[in-house]
Short mmCIF file of C-alpha atoms in Angstrom, two decimals:
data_model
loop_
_atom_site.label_atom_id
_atom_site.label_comp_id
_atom_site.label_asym_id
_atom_site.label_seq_id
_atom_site.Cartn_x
_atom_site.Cartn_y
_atom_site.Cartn_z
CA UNK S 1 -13.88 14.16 -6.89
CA UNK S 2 -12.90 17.90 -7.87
CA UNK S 3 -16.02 19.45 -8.32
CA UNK S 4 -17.75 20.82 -11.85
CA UNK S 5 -18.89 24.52 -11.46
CA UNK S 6 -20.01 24.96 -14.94
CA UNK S 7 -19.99 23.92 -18.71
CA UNK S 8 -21.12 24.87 -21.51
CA UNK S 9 -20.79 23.99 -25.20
CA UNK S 10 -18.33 26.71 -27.29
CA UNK S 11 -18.07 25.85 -30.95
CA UNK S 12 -19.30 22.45 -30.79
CA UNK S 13 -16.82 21.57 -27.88
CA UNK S 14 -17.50 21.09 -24.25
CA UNK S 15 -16.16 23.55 -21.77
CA UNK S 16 -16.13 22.54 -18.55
CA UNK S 17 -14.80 24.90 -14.92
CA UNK S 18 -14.10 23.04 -12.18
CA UNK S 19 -12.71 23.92 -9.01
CA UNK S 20 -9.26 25.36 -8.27
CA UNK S 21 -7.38 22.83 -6.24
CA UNK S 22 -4.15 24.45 -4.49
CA UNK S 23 -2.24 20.69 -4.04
CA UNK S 24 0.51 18.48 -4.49
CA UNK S 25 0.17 16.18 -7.74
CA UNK S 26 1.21 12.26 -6.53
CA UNK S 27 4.30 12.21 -8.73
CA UNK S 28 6.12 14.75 -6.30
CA UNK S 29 5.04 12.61 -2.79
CA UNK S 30 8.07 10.64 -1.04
CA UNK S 31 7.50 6.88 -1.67
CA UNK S 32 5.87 5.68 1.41
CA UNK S 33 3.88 2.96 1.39
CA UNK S 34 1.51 3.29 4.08
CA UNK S 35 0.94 7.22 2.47
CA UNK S 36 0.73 6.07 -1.00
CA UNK S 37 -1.85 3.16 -0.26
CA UNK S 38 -3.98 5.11 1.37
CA UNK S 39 -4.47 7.84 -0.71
CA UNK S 40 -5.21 5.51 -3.62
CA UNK S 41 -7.81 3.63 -1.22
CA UNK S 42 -9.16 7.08 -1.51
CA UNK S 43 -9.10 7.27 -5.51
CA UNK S 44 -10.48 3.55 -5.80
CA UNK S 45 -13.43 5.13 -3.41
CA UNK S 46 -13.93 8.22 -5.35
CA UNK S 47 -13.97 6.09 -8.67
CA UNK S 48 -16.77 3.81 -7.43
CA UNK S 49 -19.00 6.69 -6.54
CA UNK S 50 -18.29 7.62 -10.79
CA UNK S 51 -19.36 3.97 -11.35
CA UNK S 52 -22.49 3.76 -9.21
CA UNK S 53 -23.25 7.09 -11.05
CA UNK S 54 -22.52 5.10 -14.88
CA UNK S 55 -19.79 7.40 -15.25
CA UNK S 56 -16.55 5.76 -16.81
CA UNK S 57 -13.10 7.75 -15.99
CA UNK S 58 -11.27 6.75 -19.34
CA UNK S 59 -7.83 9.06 -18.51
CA UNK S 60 -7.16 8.11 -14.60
CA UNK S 61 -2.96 8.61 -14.55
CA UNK S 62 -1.32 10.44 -11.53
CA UNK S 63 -1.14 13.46 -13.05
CA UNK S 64 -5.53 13.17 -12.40
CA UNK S 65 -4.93 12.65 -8.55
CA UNK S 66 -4.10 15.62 -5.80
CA UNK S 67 -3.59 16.22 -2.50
CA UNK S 68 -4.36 19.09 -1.07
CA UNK S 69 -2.87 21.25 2.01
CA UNK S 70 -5.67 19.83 4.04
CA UNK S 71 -4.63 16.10 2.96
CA UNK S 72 -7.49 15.66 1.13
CA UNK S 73 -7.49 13.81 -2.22
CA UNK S 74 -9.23 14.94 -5.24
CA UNK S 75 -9.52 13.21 -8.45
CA UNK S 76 -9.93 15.26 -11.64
CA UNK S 77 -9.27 14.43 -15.07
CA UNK S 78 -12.75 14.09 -15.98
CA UNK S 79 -12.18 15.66 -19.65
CA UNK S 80 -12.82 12.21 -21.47
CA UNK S 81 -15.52 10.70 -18.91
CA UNK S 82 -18.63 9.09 -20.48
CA UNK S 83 -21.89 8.20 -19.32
CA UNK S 84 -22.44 4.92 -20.80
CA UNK S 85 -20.53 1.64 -20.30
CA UNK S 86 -19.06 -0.13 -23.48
CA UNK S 87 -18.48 3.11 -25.11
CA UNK S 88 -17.16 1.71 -28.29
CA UNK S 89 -19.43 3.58 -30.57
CA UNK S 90 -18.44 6.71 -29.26
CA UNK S 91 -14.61 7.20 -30.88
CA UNK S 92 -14.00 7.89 -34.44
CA UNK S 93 -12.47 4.58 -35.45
CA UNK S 94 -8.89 4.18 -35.56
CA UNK S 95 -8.77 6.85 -33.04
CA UNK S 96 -7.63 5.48 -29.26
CA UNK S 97 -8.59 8.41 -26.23
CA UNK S 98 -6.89 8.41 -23.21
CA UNK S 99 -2.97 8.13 -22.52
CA UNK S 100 -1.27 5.08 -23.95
CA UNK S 101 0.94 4.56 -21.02
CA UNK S 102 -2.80 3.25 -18.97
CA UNK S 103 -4.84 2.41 -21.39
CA UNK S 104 -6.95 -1.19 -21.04
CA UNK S 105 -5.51 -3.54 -23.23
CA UNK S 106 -9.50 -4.24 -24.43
CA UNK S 107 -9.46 -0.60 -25.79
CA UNK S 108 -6.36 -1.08 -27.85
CA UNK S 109 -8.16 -4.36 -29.35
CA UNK S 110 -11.80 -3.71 -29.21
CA UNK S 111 -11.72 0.59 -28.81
CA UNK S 112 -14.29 -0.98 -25.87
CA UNK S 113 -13.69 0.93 -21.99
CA UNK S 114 -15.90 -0.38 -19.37
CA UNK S 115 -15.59 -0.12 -15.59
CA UNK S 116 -13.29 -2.75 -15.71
CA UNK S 117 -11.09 -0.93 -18.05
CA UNK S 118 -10.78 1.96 -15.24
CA UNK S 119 -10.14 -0.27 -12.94
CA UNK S 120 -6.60 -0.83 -15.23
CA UNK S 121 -5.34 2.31 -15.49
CA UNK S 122 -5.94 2.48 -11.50
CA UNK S 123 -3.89 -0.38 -11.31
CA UNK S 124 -1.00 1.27 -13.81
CA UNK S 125 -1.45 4.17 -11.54
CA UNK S 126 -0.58 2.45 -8.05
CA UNK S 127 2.67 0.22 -9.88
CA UNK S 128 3.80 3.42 -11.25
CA UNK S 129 3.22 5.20 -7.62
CA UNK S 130 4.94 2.41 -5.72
CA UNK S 131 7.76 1.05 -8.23
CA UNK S 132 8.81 4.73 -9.89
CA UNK S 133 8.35 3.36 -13.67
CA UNK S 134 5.66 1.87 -15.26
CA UNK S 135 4.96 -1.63 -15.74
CA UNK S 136 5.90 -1.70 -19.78
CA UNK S 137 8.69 -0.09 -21.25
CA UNK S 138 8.99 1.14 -25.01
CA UNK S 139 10.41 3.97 -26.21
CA UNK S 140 7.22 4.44 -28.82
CA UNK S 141 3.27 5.21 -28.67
CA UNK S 142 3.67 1.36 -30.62
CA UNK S 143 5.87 -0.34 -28.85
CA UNK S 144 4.07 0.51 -25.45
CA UNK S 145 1.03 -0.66 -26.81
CA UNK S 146 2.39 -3.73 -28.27
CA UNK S 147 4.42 -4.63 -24.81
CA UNK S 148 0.57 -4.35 -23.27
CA UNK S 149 -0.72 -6.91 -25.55
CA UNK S 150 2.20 -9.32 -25.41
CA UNK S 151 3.94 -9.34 -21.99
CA UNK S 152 2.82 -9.78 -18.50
CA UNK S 153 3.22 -7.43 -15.57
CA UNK S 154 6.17 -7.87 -13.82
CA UNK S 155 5.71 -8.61 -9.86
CA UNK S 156 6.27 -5.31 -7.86
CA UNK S 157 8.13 -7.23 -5.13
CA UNK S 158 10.72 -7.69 -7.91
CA UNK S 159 11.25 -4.14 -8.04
CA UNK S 160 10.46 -3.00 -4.41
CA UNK S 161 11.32 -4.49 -1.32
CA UNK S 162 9.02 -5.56 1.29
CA UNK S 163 5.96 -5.54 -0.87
CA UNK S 164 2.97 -7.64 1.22
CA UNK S 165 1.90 -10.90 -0.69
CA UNK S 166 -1.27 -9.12 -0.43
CA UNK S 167 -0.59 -6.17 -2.73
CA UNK S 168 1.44 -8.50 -5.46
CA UNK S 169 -1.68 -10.51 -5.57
CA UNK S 170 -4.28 -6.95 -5.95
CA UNK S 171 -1.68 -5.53 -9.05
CA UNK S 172 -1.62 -8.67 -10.25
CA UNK S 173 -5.19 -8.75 -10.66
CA UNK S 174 -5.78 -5.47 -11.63
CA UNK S 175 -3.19 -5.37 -14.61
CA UNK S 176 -4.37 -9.10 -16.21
CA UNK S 177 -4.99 -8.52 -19.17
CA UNK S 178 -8.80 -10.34 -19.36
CA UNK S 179 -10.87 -8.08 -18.00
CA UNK S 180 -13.12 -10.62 -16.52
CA UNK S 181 -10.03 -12.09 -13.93
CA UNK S 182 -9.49 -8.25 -12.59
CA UNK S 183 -11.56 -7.26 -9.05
CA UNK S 184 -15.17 -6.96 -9.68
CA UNK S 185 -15.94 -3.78 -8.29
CA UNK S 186 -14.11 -0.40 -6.90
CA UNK S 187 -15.46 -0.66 -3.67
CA UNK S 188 -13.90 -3.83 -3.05
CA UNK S 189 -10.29 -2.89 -4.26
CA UNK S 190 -10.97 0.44 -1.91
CA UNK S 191 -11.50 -1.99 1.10
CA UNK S 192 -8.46 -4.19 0.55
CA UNK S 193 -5.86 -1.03 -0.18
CA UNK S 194 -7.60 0.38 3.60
CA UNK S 195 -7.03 -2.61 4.62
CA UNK S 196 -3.24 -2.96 3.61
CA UNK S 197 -2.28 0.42 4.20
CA UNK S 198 -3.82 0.11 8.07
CA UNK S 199 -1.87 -3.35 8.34
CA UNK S 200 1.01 -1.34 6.80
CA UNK S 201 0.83 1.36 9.63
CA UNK S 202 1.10 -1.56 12.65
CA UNK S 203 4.07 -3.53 10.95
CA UNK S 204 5.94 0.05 11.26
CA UNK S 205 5.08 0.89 14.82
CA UNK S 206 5.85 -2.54 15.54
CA UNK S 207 8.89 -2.42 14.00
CA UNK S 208 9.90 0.97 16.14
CA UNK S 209 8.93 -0.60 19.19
CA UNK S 210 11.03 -3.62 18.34
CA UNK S 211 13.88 -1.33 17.42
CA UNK S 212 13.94 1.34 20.29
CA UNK S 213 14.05 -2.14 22.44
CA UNK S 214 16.81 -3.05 20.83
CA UNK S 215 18.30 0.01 21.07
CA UNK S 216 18.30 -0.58 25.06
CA UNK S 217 19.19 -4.26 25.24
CA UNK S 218 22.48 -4.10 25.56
CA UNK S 219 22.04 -2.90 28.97
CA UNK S 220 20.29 -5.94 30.46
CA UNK S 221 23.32 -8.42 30.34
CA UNK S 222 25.27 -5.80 32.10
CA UNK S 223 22.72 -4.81 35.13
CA UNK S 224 22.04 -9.60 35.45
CA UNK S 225 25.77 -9.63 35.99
CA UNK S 226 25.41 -6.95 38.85
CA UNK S 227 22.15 -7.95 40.25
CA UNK S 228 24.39 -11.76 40.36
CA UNK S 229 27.54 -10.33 42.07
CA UNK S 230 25.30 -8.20 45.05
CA UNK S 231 23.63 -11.41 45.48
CA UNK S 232 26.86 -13.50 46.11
CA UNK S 233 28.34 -10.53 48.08
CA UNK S 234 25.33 -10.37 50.46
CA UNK S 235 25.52 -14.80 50.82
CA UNK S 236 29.20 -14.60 51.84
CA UNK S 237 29.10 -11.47 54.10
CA UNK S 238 25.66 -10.05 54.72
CA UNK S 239 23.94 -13.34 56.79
CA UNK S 240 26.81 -13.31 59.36
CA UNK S 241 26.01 -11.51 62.93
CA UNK S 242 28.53 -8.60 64.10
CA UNK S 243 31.26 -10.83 66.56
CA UNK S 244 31.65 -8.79 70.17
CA UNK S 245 35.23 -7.16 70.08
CA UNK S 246 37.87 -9.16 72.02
CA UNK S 247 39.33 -6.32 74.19
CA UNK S 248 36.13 -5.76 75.67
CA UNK S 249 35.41 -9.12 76.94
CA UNK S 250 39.09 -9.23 78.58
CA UNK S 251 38.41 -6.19 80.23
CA UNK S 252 34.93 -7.24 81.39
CA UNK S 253 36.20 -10.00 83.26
CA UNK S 254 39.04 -8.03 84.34
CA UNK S 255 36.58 -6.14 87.07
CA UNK S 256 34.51 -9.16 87.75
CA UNK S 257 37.51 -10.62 89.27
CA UNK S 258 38.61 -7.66 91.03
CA UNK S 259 35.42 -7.69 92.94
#
């Protein structure tokens, strides 16, 4: 979490100074997998310290998460986080915070954000990360909100290739639109995207063992077939004893009889 170094109230407005962080936002990251899920195992960790603490994100969108020259993540964004859960007393009404493209679809209904509600735009966060688009389209403020109410979240492994079942199965849970049927707590989607992206990590050295073997197999018919001819060669000639030379034995006897 990017850390607060001051605030103070101006003019009946909060003013908050936080840390300068010298990184790379997530949009601009290549689209690796293993990189990208653990990173956002960080994020899912750094949000449940916020929720042990009561605090509510309300704005998380990749634009909120860095990494820094040192690899280390930081999540800001903090501008519109509240102390309190159920904070639906705490908007003017008919006014929606946060950025429509991750908002819960309980805030659009209810103007209610609750852990649970974070835990959505986390999920919106990681498809947009993975797939390069968001799960709903629209071209308006109304027609993405509308799309959020009406349609379901497509599967990423229809967009991606090689998704795990695994990580279908977390977005899937994270983006349903009840918030009771999404994870019920940071911590645990933290330990299942640690867990993916370590699984992640063996399937590829696996996979570059399996290919630099492959690389070399073409060699192994070639050096049976040798090892198969030496073998026959050394049957036929190698097991027969040297024969005595036939001039030599004529001459032997040669002197024997002329003694």
């Amino acid at each position: 979490i990017i850390r607060v170094l001051e605030w103070q109230k101006l003019d009946h407005e909060l003013v908050v100074a936080t840390e300068f962080v010298n990184g790379t936002p997530l949009r601009e990251l290549p689209n690796d997998l293993t990189v990208i899920l653990s990173i956002m195992s960080q994020v899912a960790q750094a949000l449940a310290v916020a929720h042990r603490a009561g605090i509510l994100h309300r704005n998380l969108k990749p634009d909120c998460i860095y990494l820094t020259r040192d690899n280390e993540v930081k999540v800001g964004g903090w501008g519109m986080a509240v102390a309190k859960e159920d904070d639906s007393g705490l908007t003017r009404t008919g006014v929606i915070l946060g950025t429509p493209d991750y908002i819960a679809p309980e805030k659009i209904t209810e103007n209610k954000w609750t852990k649970s509600s974070d835990l959505y735009s986390f999920g919106t966060t990681l498809f947009e990360l993975l797939a390069r688009r968001l799960p709903y389209g629209g071209h308006s403020v109304i027609e993405k909100l509308k799309a959020r109410l009406e349609k379901k979240a497509p599967l990423l492994s229809t967009i991606v290739e090689d998704v795990p079942p695994a990580l279908d199965e977390l977005l899937s849970s994270l983006l349903d639109k009840n918030p009771k049927e999404r994870p019920k707590s940071t911590e645990e989607v933290a330990k299942k995207l640690r867990s993916m992206a370590l699984g992640s990590f063996d399937k590829e050295r696996t996979l570059a063992v399996n290919q630099k073997s492959q690389r070399r197999s073409p060699l192994l018919p070639i050096m049976a077939l040798l090892a198969i001819v030496c073998v026959f060669i050394y049957s036929q000639y190698g097991s027969e004893k040297p024969k005595a030379a036939p001039t030599k034995t004529r001459e032997r006897k040669t002197l024997e009889g002329s003694k």
